[in-house]
PDB file of C-alpha atoms in Angstrom:
ATOM      1  CA  MET A   1      47.006  95.945  86.728  1.00 76.00           C
ATOM      2  CA  MET A   2      50.167  93.802  86.535  1.00 84.00           C
ATOM      3  CA  LEU A   3      51.128  94.879  90.066  1.00 88.00           C
ATOM      4  CA  LEU A   4      47.731  93.761  91.365  1.00 90.00           C
ATOM      5  CA  LYS A   5      48.166  90.415  89.597  1.00 91.00           C
ATOM      6  CA  LYS A   6      51.577  89.915  91.171  1.00 92.00           C
ATOM      7  CA  ILE A   7      50.197  90.702  94.617  1.00 93.00           C
ATOM      8  CA  ALA A   8      47.352  88.215  94.071  1.00 94.00           C
ATOM      9  CA  TRP A   9      49.779  85.532  92.843  1.00 94.00           C
ATOM     10  CA  PHE A  10      52.069  86.194  95.810  1.00 95.00           C
ATOM     11  CA  LEU A  11      49.288  85.870  98.372  1.00 96.00           C
ATOM     12  CA  TRP A  12      47.865  82.761  96.669  1.00 97.00           C
ATOM     13  CA  LYS A  13      51.189  80.934  96.493  1.00 96.00           C
ATOM     14  CA  ILE A  14      52.063  81.893 100.075  1.00 96.00           C
ATOM     15  CA  TRP A  15      48.678  80.500 101.141  1.00 97.00           C
ATOM     16  CA  PHE A  16      49.477  77.256  99.295  1.00 96.00           C
ATOM     17  CA  TYR A  17      52.769  76.754 101.148  1.00 93.00           C
ATOM     18  CA  THR A  18      51.234  77.853 104.441  1.00 95.00           C
ATOM     19  CA  LEU A  19      48.389  75.374 104.016  1.00 95.00           C
ATOM     20  CA  ILE A  20      50.867  72.566 103.325  1.00 93.00           C
ATOM     21  CA  LEU A  21      52.665  73.312 106.587  1.00 93.00           C
ATOM     22  CA  ILE A  22      49.507  73.858 108.674  1.00 95.00           C
ATOM     23  CA  VAL A  23      48.058  70.465 107.744  1.00 95.00           C
ATOM     24  CA  ILE A  24      51.414  68.722 108.287  1.00 93.00           C
ATOM     25  CA  LEU A  25      51.783  70.326 111.716  1.00 93.00           C
ATOM     26  CA  VAL A  26      48.241  69.354 112.729  1.00 95.00           C
ATOM     27  CA  LEU A  27      48.804  65.770 111.590  1.00 94.00           C
ATOM     28  CA  SER A  28      52.455  65.562 112.690  1.00 92.00           C
ATOM     29  CA  PRO A  29      51.963  63.423 115.845  1.00 93.00           C
ATOM     30  CA  PHE A  30      50.120  60.824 113.776  1.00 94.00           C
ATOM     31  CA  LEU A  31      52.562  61.143 110.862  1.00 92.00           C
ATOM     32  CA  ILE A  32      55.558  60.515 113.107  1.00 91.00           C
ATOM     33  CA  VAL A  33      53.972  57.385 114.596  1.00 93.00           C
ATOM     34  CA  SER A  34      52.826  56.101 111.201  1.00 92.00           C
ATOM     35  CA  LEU A  35      56.347  56.426 109.769  1.00 88.00           C
ATOM     36  CA  SER A  36      58.037  54.739 112.721  1.00 88.00           C
ATOM     37  CA  THR A  37      57.704  51.327 111.052  1.00 88.00           C
ATOM     38  CA  ASP A  38      56.807  49.951 107.624  1.00 86.00           C
ATOM     39  CA  LYS A  39      53.874  48.122 109.226  1.00 89.00           C
ATOM     40  CA  PHE A  40      52.093  51.446 109.728  1.00 92.00           C
ATOM     41  CA  TYR A  41      52.649  52.734 106.189  1.00 93.00           C
ATOM     42  CA  ARG A  42      49.045  52.146 105.147  1.00 93.00           C
ATOM     43  CA  PHE A  43      47.933  54.378 108.032  1.00 94.00           C
ATOM     44  CA  PHE A  44      50.426  57.019 106.885  1.00 94.00           C
ATOM     45  CA  PHE A  45      48.965  56.791 103.385  1.00 95.00           C
ATOM     46  CA  ILE A  46      45.490  57.627 104.743  1.00 96.00           C
ATOM     47  CA  LEU A  47      46.950  60.703 106.452  1.00 96.00           C
ATOM     48  CA  ALA A  48      48.751  61.693 103.251  1.00 95.00           C
ATOM     49  CA  ARG A  49      45.467  61.534 101.352  1.00 96.00           C
ATOM     50  CA  ILE A  50      43.800  63.774 103.959  1.00 97.00           C
ATOM     51  CA  TRP A  51      46.692  66.240 103.546  1.00 96.00           C
ATOM     52  CA  ALA A  52      46.341  66.153  99.752  1.00 96.00           C
ATOM     53  CA  HIS A  53      42.589  66.810  99.857  1.00 98.00           C
ATOM     54  CA  CYS A  54      43.078  69.784 102.206  1.00 97.00           C
ATOM     55  CA  VAL A  55      45.798  71.349 100.051  1.00 96.00           C
ATOM     56  CA  PHE A  56      44.178  70.736  96.661  1.00 98.00           C
ATOM     57  CA  TYR A  57      40.692  71.949  97.529  1.00 98.00           C
ATOM     58  CA  GLY A  58      41.938  74.558 100.011  1.00 98.00           C
ATOM     59  CA  THR A  59      43.987  76.215  97.252  1.00 97.00           C
ATOM     60  CA  GLY A  60      40.852  76.658  95.161  1.00 97.00           C
ATOM     61  CA  PHE A  61      40.939  73.662  92.820  1.00 98.00           C
ATOM     62  CA  THR A  62      38.293  71.153  91.836  1.00 97.00           C
ATOM     63  CA  LYS A  63      38.561  68.199  89.481  1.00 97.00           C
ATOM     64  CA  LYS A  64      36.750  66.299  86.765  1.00 97.00           C
ATOM     65  CA  VAL A  65      37.926  62.713  86.302  1.00 97.00           C
ATOM     66  CA  LEU A  66      37.277  60.624  83.197  1.00 96.00           C
ATOM     67  CA  VAL A  67      37.794  57.038  84.382  1.00 95.00           C
ATOM     68  CA  LYS A  68      38.260  54.259  81.838  1.00 94.00           C
ATOM     69  CA  GLN A  69      39.115  51.488  84.319  1.00 95.00           C
ATOM     70  CA  LYS A  70      38.764  51.114  88.095  1.00 95.00           C
ATOM     71  CA  PHE A  71      41.475  50.020  90.489  1.00 96.00           C
ATOM     72  CA  ASP A  72      41.428  46.584  92.090  1.00 96.00           C
ATOM     73  CA  PRO A  73      42.235  47.160  95.800  1.00 93.00           C
ATOM     74  CA  ARG A  74      44.060  43.800  95.893  1.00 93.00           C
ATOM     75  CA  ARG A  75      46.547  44.618  93.121  1.00 95.00           C
ATOM     76  CA  SER A  76      49.717  46.665  92.825  1.00 96.00           C
ATOM     77  CA  TYR A  77      50.257  49.125  89.982  1.00 97.00           C
ATOM     78  CA  ILE A  78      52.860  51.357  88.409  1.00 97.00           C
ATOM     79  CA  LEU A  79      51.240  54.814  88.375  1.00 97.00           C
ATOM     80  CA  THR A  80      52.377  57.237  85.677  1.00 97.00           C
ATOM     81  CA  ALA A  81      51.353  60.732  84.609  1.00 96.00           C
ATOM     82  CA  ASN A  82      52.681  63.870  82.969  1.00 95.00           C
ATOM     83  CA  HIS A  83      54.443  66.129  85.472  1.00 91.00           C
ATOM     84  CA  THR A  84      54.126  69.900  85.206  1.00 89.00           C
ATOM     85  CA  SER A  85      53.088  71.074  88.682  1.00 92.00           C
ATOM     86  CA  MET A  86      53.508  70.498  92.411  1.00 90.00           C
ATOM     87  CA  MET A  87      49.761  69.869  92.451  1.00 94.00           C
ATOM     88  CA  ASP A  88      50.396  66.601  90.559  1.00 94.00           C
ATOM     89  CA  ILE A  89      51.417  65.052  93.889  1.00 92.00           C
ATOM     90  CA  MET A  90      48.158  66.019  95.586  1.00 94.00           C
ATOM     91  CA  LEU A  91      46.104  64.849  92.619  1.00 96.00           C
ATOM     92  CA  MET A  92      47.727  61.421  92.541  1.00 96.00           C
ATOM     93  CA  LEU A  93      47.053  60.936  96.261  1.00 96.00           C
ATOM     94  CA  ILE A  94      43.430  62.010  95.826  1.00 97.00           C
ATOM     95  CA  LEU A  95      42.791  59.779  92.812  1.00 97.00           C
ATOM     96  CA  VAL A  96      44.395  56.532  93.992  1.00 97.00           C
ATOM     97  CA  LYS A  97      43.195  54.745  97.122  1.00 96.00           C
ATOM     98  CA  ASN A  98      45.594  51.806  96.736  1.00 96.00           C
ATOM     99  CA  PRO A  99      48.587  52.574  99.012  1.00 95.00           C
ATOM    100  CA  PHE A 100      51.602  53.618  96.967  1.00 96.00           C
ATOM    101  CA  VAL A 101      54.970  55.323  97.325  1.00 94.00           C
ATOM    102  CA  PHE A 102      56.355  58.134  95.205  1.00 92.00           C
ATOM    103  CA  VAL A 103      59.714  58.055  93.514  1.00 90.00           C
ATOM    104  CA  GLY A 104      60.826  61.679  93.789  1.00 80.00           C
ATOM    105  CA  LYS A 105      63.845  63.923  93.473  1.00 79.00           C
ATOM    106  CA  LYS A 106      66.040  64.159  96.546  1.00 78.00           C
ATOM    107  CA  GLU A 107      66.164  67.992  96.474  1.00 77.00           C
ATOM    108  CA  LEU A 108      62.685  68.217  98.043  1.00 71.00           C
ATOM    109  CA  ALA A 109      64.026  66.534 101.191  1.00 73.00           C
ATOM    110  CA  LYS A 110      65.803  69.822 101.988  1.00 77.00           C
ATOM    111  CA  LEU A 111      62.522  71.704 102.493  1.00 73.00           C
ATOM    112  CA  PRO A 112      61.739  72.539 106.131  1.00 74.00           C
ATOM    113  CA  ILE A 113      59.188  70.297 107.896  1.00 73.00           C
ATOM    114  CA  PHE A 114      57.770  68.883 104.648  1.00 76.00           C
ATOM    115  CA  GLY A 115      61.199  67.488 103.739  1.00 77.00           C
ATOM    116  CA  TYR A 116      61.415  65.453 106.944  1.00 79.00           C
ATOM    117  CA  PHE A 117      58.277  63.471 106.123  1.00 78.00           C
ATOM    118  CA  TYR A 118      59.040  63.429 102.398  1.00 80.00           C
ATOM    119  CA  LYS A 119      62.365  61.617 102.796  1.00 79.00           C
ATOM    120  CA  LYS A 120      60.844  59.081 105.186  1.00 78.00           C
ATOM    121  CA  ALA A 121      57.818  58.309 103.018  1.00 79.00           C
ATOM    122  CA  CYS A 122      59.223  58.492  99.483  1.00 87.00           C
ATOM    123  CA  ILE A 123      61.972  56.802  97.494  1.00 86.00           C
ATOM    124  CA  LEU A 124      64.507  59.516  96.764  1.00 84.00           C
ATOM    125  CA  VAL A 125      66.551  59.638  93.590  1.00 80.00           C
ATOM    126  CA  ASP A 126      69.427  61.743  92.357  1.00 77.00           C
ATOM    127  CA  ARG A 127      68.726  61.623  88.629  1.00 73.00           C
ATOM    128  CA  SER A 128      72.262  62.756  87.814  1.00 72.00           C
ATOM    129  CA  SER A 129      73.742  59.653  89.477  1.00 77.00           C
ATOM    130  CA  ALA A 130      73.581  56.210  87.877  1.00 77.00           C
ATOM    131  CA  VAL A 131      74.261  54.610  91.270  1.00 82.00           C
ATOM    132  CA  SER A 132      71.362  56.495  92.850  1.00 79.00           C
ATOM    133  CA  ARG A 133      69.025  55.498  90.028  1.00 80.00           C
ATOM    134  CA  GLN A 134      69.982  51.847  90.473  1.00 86.00           C
ATOM    135  CA  LYS A 135      69.373  52.016  94.238  1.00 88.00           C
ATOM    136  CA  THR A 136      66.025  53.642  93.557  1.00 86.00           C
ATOM    137  CA  MET A 137      64.938  50.755  91.353  1.00 88.00           C
ATOM    138  CA  ILE A 138      65.953  48.259  94.053  1.00 90.00           C
ATOM    139  CA  ALA A 139      63.998  50.186  96.702  1.00 90.00           C
ATOM    140  CA  ALA A 140      60.945  50.429  94.431  1.00 90.00           C
ATOM    141  CA  ALA A 141      61.110  46.697  93.738  1.00 91.00           C
ATOM    142  CA  GLN A 142      61.052  46.045  97.495  1.00 92.00           C
ATOM    143  CA  LYS A 143      57.921  48.163  97.884  1.00 92.00           C
ATOM    144  CA  LEU A 144      56.206  46.276  95.063  1.00 93.00           C
ATOM    145  CA  ALA A 145      57.228  42.961  96.619  1.00 92.00           C
ATOM    146  CA  ASN A 146      55.507  44.128  99.830  1.00 92.00           C
ATOM    147  CA  GLY A 147      52.233  44.687  97.990  1.00 93.00           C
ATOM    148  CA  LEU A 148      52.395  48.457  97.539  1.00 95.00           C
ATOM    149  CA  SER A 149      52.097  50.369  94.291  1.00 96.00           C
ATOM    150  CA  VAL A 150      54.706  52.809  92.993  1.00 95.00           C
ATOM    151  CA  CYS A 151      54.184  56.223  91.372  1.00 95.00           C
ATOM    152  CA  ILE A 152      56.854  57.390  88.949  1.00 93.00           C
ATOM    153  CA  PHE A 153      56.544  60.468  86.756  1.00 93.00           C
ATOM    154  CA  PRO A 154      58.311  58.922  83.743  1.00 92.00           C
ATOM    155  CA  GLU A 155      59.538  62.160  82.186  1.00 88.00           C
ATOM    156  CA  GLY A 156      62.193  62.084  84.895  1.00 76.00           C
ATOM    157  CA  GLY A 157      61.473  65.653  85.966  1.00 70.00           C
ATOM    158  CA  VAL A 158      59.713  68.738  84.705  1.00 68.00           C
ATOM    159  CA  PRO A 159      60.498  69.879  81.128  1.00 67.00           C
ATOM    160  CA  ASP A 160      62.472  73.139  81.135  1.00 64.00           C
ATOM    161  CA  ASP A 161      61.011  74.292  77.855  1.00 60.00           C
ATOM    162  CA  GLU A 162      57.518  75.774  78.312  1.00 65.00           C
ATOM    163  CA  SER A 163      56.655  74.727  74.752  1.00 61.00           C
ATOM    164  CA  VAL A 164      57.273  71.019  75.430  1.00 66.00           C
ATOM    165  CA  VAL A 165      53.955  69.227  75.857  1.00 81.00           C
ATOM    166  CA  LEU A 166      55.458  65.944  77.082  1.00 89.00           C
ATOM    167  CA  ASP A 167      59.118  65.043  77.446  1.00 85.00           C
ATOM    168  CA  GLU A 168      60.653  61.697  76.538  1.00 89.00           C
ATOM    169  CA  PHE A 169      60.055  58.905  79.043  1.00 92.00           C
ATOM    170  CA  LYS A 170      62.721  57.187  81.122  1.00 91.00           C
ATOM    171  CA  ASP A 171      62.857  53.388  81.407  1.00 91.00           C
ATOM    172  CA  GLY A 172      62.525  52.787  85.164  1.00 90.00           C
ATOM    173  CA  ALA A 173      58.747  52.565  85.529  1.00 93.00           C
ATOM    174  CA  PHE A 174      58.404  50.161  82.619  1.00 96.00           C
ATOM    175  CA  ARG A 175      61.274  47.938  83.703  1.00 94.00           C
ATOM    176  CA  LEU A 176      59.591  47.474  87.088  1.00 94.00           C
ATOM    177  CA  ALA A 177      56.170  46.849  85.558  1.00 96.00           C
ATOM    178  CA  ILE A 178      57.581  44.086  83.339  1.00 96.00           C
ATOM    179  CA  ASP A 179      59.671  42.515  86.116  1.00 94.00           C
ATOM    180  CA  PHE A 180      56.662  42.257  88.432  1.00 95.00           C
ATOM    181  CA  GLU A 181      54.075  41.681  85.680  1.00 95.00           C
ATOM    182  CA  ILE A 182      51.828  44.418  87.029  1.00 96.00           C
ATOM    183  CA  PRO A 183      49.738  46.939  85.088  1.00 97.00           C
ATOM    184  CA  VAL A 184      50.883  50.420  84.182  1.00 98.00           C
ATOM    185  CA  VAL A 185      48.238  53.077  84.895  1.00 98.00           C
ATOM    186  CA  PRO A 186      48.592  56.066  82.538  1.00 98.00           C
ATOM    187  CA  MET A 187      46.991  59.338  83.645  1.00 97.00           C
ATOM    188  CA  THR A 188      46.862  62.712  81.951  1.00 97.00           C
ATOM    189  CA  PHE A 189      46.578  65.860  84.056  1.00 97.00           C
ATOM    190  CA  VAL A 190      45.237  68.584  81.770  1.00 95.00           C
ATOM    191  CA  GLY A 191      45.678  72.273  82.504  1.00 91.00           C
ATOM    192  CA  LEU A 192      47.968  72.304  85.529  1.00 93.00           C
ATOM    193  CA  LYS A 193      50.895  73.546  83.472  1.00 90.00           C
ATOM    194  CA  LYS A 194      49.031  76.870  83.223  1.00 92.00           C
ATOM    195  CA  MET A 195      46.872  76.685  86.358  1.00 96.00           C
ATOM    196  CA  PHE A 196      49.638  75.907  88.865  1.00 95.00           C
ATOM    197  CA  PRO A 197      53.085  76.053  87.233  1.00 91.00           C
ATOM    198  CA  PHE A 198      56.364  75.963  89.127  1.00 88.00           C
ATOM    199  CA  ARG A 199      56.827  79.656  88.319  1.00 89.00           C
ATOM    200  CA  PHE A 200      55.831  81.690  91.381  1.00 92.00           C
ATOM    201  CA  PHE A 201      54.038  84.600  89.711  1.00 93.00           C
ATOM    202  CA  ALA A 202      51.633  82.615  87.546  1.00 94.00           C
ATOM    203  CA  GLY A 203      48.557  80.413  87.728  1.00 95.00           C
ATOM    204  CA  TYR A 204      44.918  80.528  88.754  1.00 96.00           C
ATOM    205  CA  PRO A 205      42.486  78.254  90.636  1.00 96.00           C
ATOM    206  CA  GLY A 206      39.883  76.236  88.760  1.00 96.00           C
ATOM    207  CA  LYS A 207      38.773  72.796  87.602  1.00 96.00           C
ATOM    208  CA  VAL A 208      41.462  70.288  86.566  1.00 97.00           C
ATOM    209  CA  LEU A 209      40.587  67.658  83.973  1.00 97.00           C
ATOM    210  CA  ILE A 210      42.067  64.192  84.543  1.00 97.00           C
ATOM    211  CA  HIS A 211      42.050  61.314  82.091  1.00 97.00           C
ATOM    212  CA  GLN A 212      42.564  57.977  83.855  1.00 97.00           C
ATOM    213  CA  HIS A 213      43.293  55.731  80.887  1.00 97.00           C
ATOM    214  CA  PRO A 214      42.772  51.964  80.536  1.00 97.00           C
ATOM    215  CA  PHE A 215      45.488  50.014  82.322  1.00 98.00           C
ATOM    216  CA  VAL A 216      48.278  48.535  80.239  1.00 97.00           C
ATOM    217  CA  GLU A 217      48.913  44.911  81.214  1.00 97.00           C
ATOM    218  CA  THR A 218      52.456  43.576  81.203  1.00 97.00           C
ATOM    219  CA  LYS A 219      51.981  39.890  81.932  1.00 95.00           C
ATOM    220  CA  GLY A 220      54.114  37.821  79.571  1.00 95.00           C
ATOM    221  CA  LEU A 221      56.231  40.766  78.445  1.00 96.00           C
ATOM    222  CA  THR A 222      60.025  40.747  78.576  1.00 96.00           C
ATOM    223  CA  GLN A 223      62.490  43.614  78.750  1.00 95.00           C
ATOM    224  CA  ARG A 224      62.717  43.450  74.963  1.00 96.00           C
ATOM    225  CA  ASP A 225      59.118  44.717  74.918  1.00 97.00           C
ATOM    226  CA  LYS A 226      59.989  47.738  77.074  1.00 97.00           C
ATOM    227  CA  PRO A 227      60.401  50.295  74.233  1.00 96.00           C
ATOM    228  CA  GLN A 228      56.996  49.383  72.814  1.00 97.00           C
ATOM    229  CA  LEU A 229      55.359  49.496  76.270  1.00 97.00           C
ATOM    230  CA  LYS A 230      56.931  52.861  77.002  1.00 96.00           C
ATOM    231  CA  GLU A 231      55.756  54.319  73.706  1.00 96.00           C
ATOM    232  CA  GLU A 232      52.223  52.935  74.138  1.00 97.00           C
ATOM    233  CA  VAL A 233      51.881  54.575  77.570  1.00 97.00           C
ATOM    234  CA  ARG A 234      53.408  57.827  76.354  1.00 96.00           C
ATOM    235  CA  GLU A 235      50.968  58.029  73.446  1.00 96.00           C
ATOM    236  CA  MET A 236      48.015  57.482  75.792  1.00 97.00           C
ATOM    237  CA  ILE A 237      49.129  60.299  78.099  1.00 97.00           C
ATOM    238  CA  LEU A 238      50.066  62.613  75.230  1.00 95.00           C
ATOM    239  CA  LYS A 239      46.872  62.366  73.156  1.00 94.00           C
ATOM    240  CA  PRO A 240      44.589  64.444  75.461  1.00 95.00           C
ATOM    241  CA  LEU A 241      47.320  67.073  75.883  1.00 93.00           C
ATOM    242  CA  LEU A 242      47.666  67.516  72.120  1.00 90.00           C
ATOM    243  CA  TRP A 243      43.900  67.706  71.712  1.00 87.00           C
ATOM    244  CA  HIS A 244      43.549  70.426  74.347  1.00 80.00           C
ATOM    245  CA  GLU A 245      46.541  72.321  72.951  1.00 72.00           C
ATOM    246  CA  SER A 246      44.821  72.439  69.545  1.00 63.00           C
ATOM    247  CA  VAL A 247      41.441  73.767  70.730  1.00 52.00           C
TER     248      VAL A 247
END
């Protein structure tokens, strides 16, 4: 029985990576053109959302979204969520129509084909380097100044401990939100830690529950308010996870 499960997991995960590459290859002529200049980034974002829909639904997932507040297409936001799965990237692209850029770890840029587009479209950060983190904040600020939104998974990575529900948050997302006086959008992705973990031989397709919480406004806040803002957002994201862990 365990051997059959491992074969099924293997085939499913291979299909996931194959699907990622197939869609990228099909869209690659348009992706290359759209990334040739910042003026075309909004077109690239449309293509990225098509890619995300194909991968998410093509891997066997569906979603249920509990929305507490709708996005204003004219505003920029700091998008935050718990991070436990590669599928978090696809979900964020599916859920948010306002063009945004990811802040992501530089290691993914080494992946074949996907890495080429990843490093051109995202803000890369080496979390072990203070200089890199500072450059990342400057680059993110430039994107916000140009009217885009920014997605940062504030845990700063994926918790190593399987028992950790939500790791401590880093400061970057909240510093930017206060500097630009833009709302923070907390989201909770429930179930992906088990449904599509980073471990290869694990997971199963199904319906993912998403809580899109009320936006947290930052107008009038100063950097002295950052710890309180960070804790407020963390509590909003954490609450549904604790509830589902207990049932």
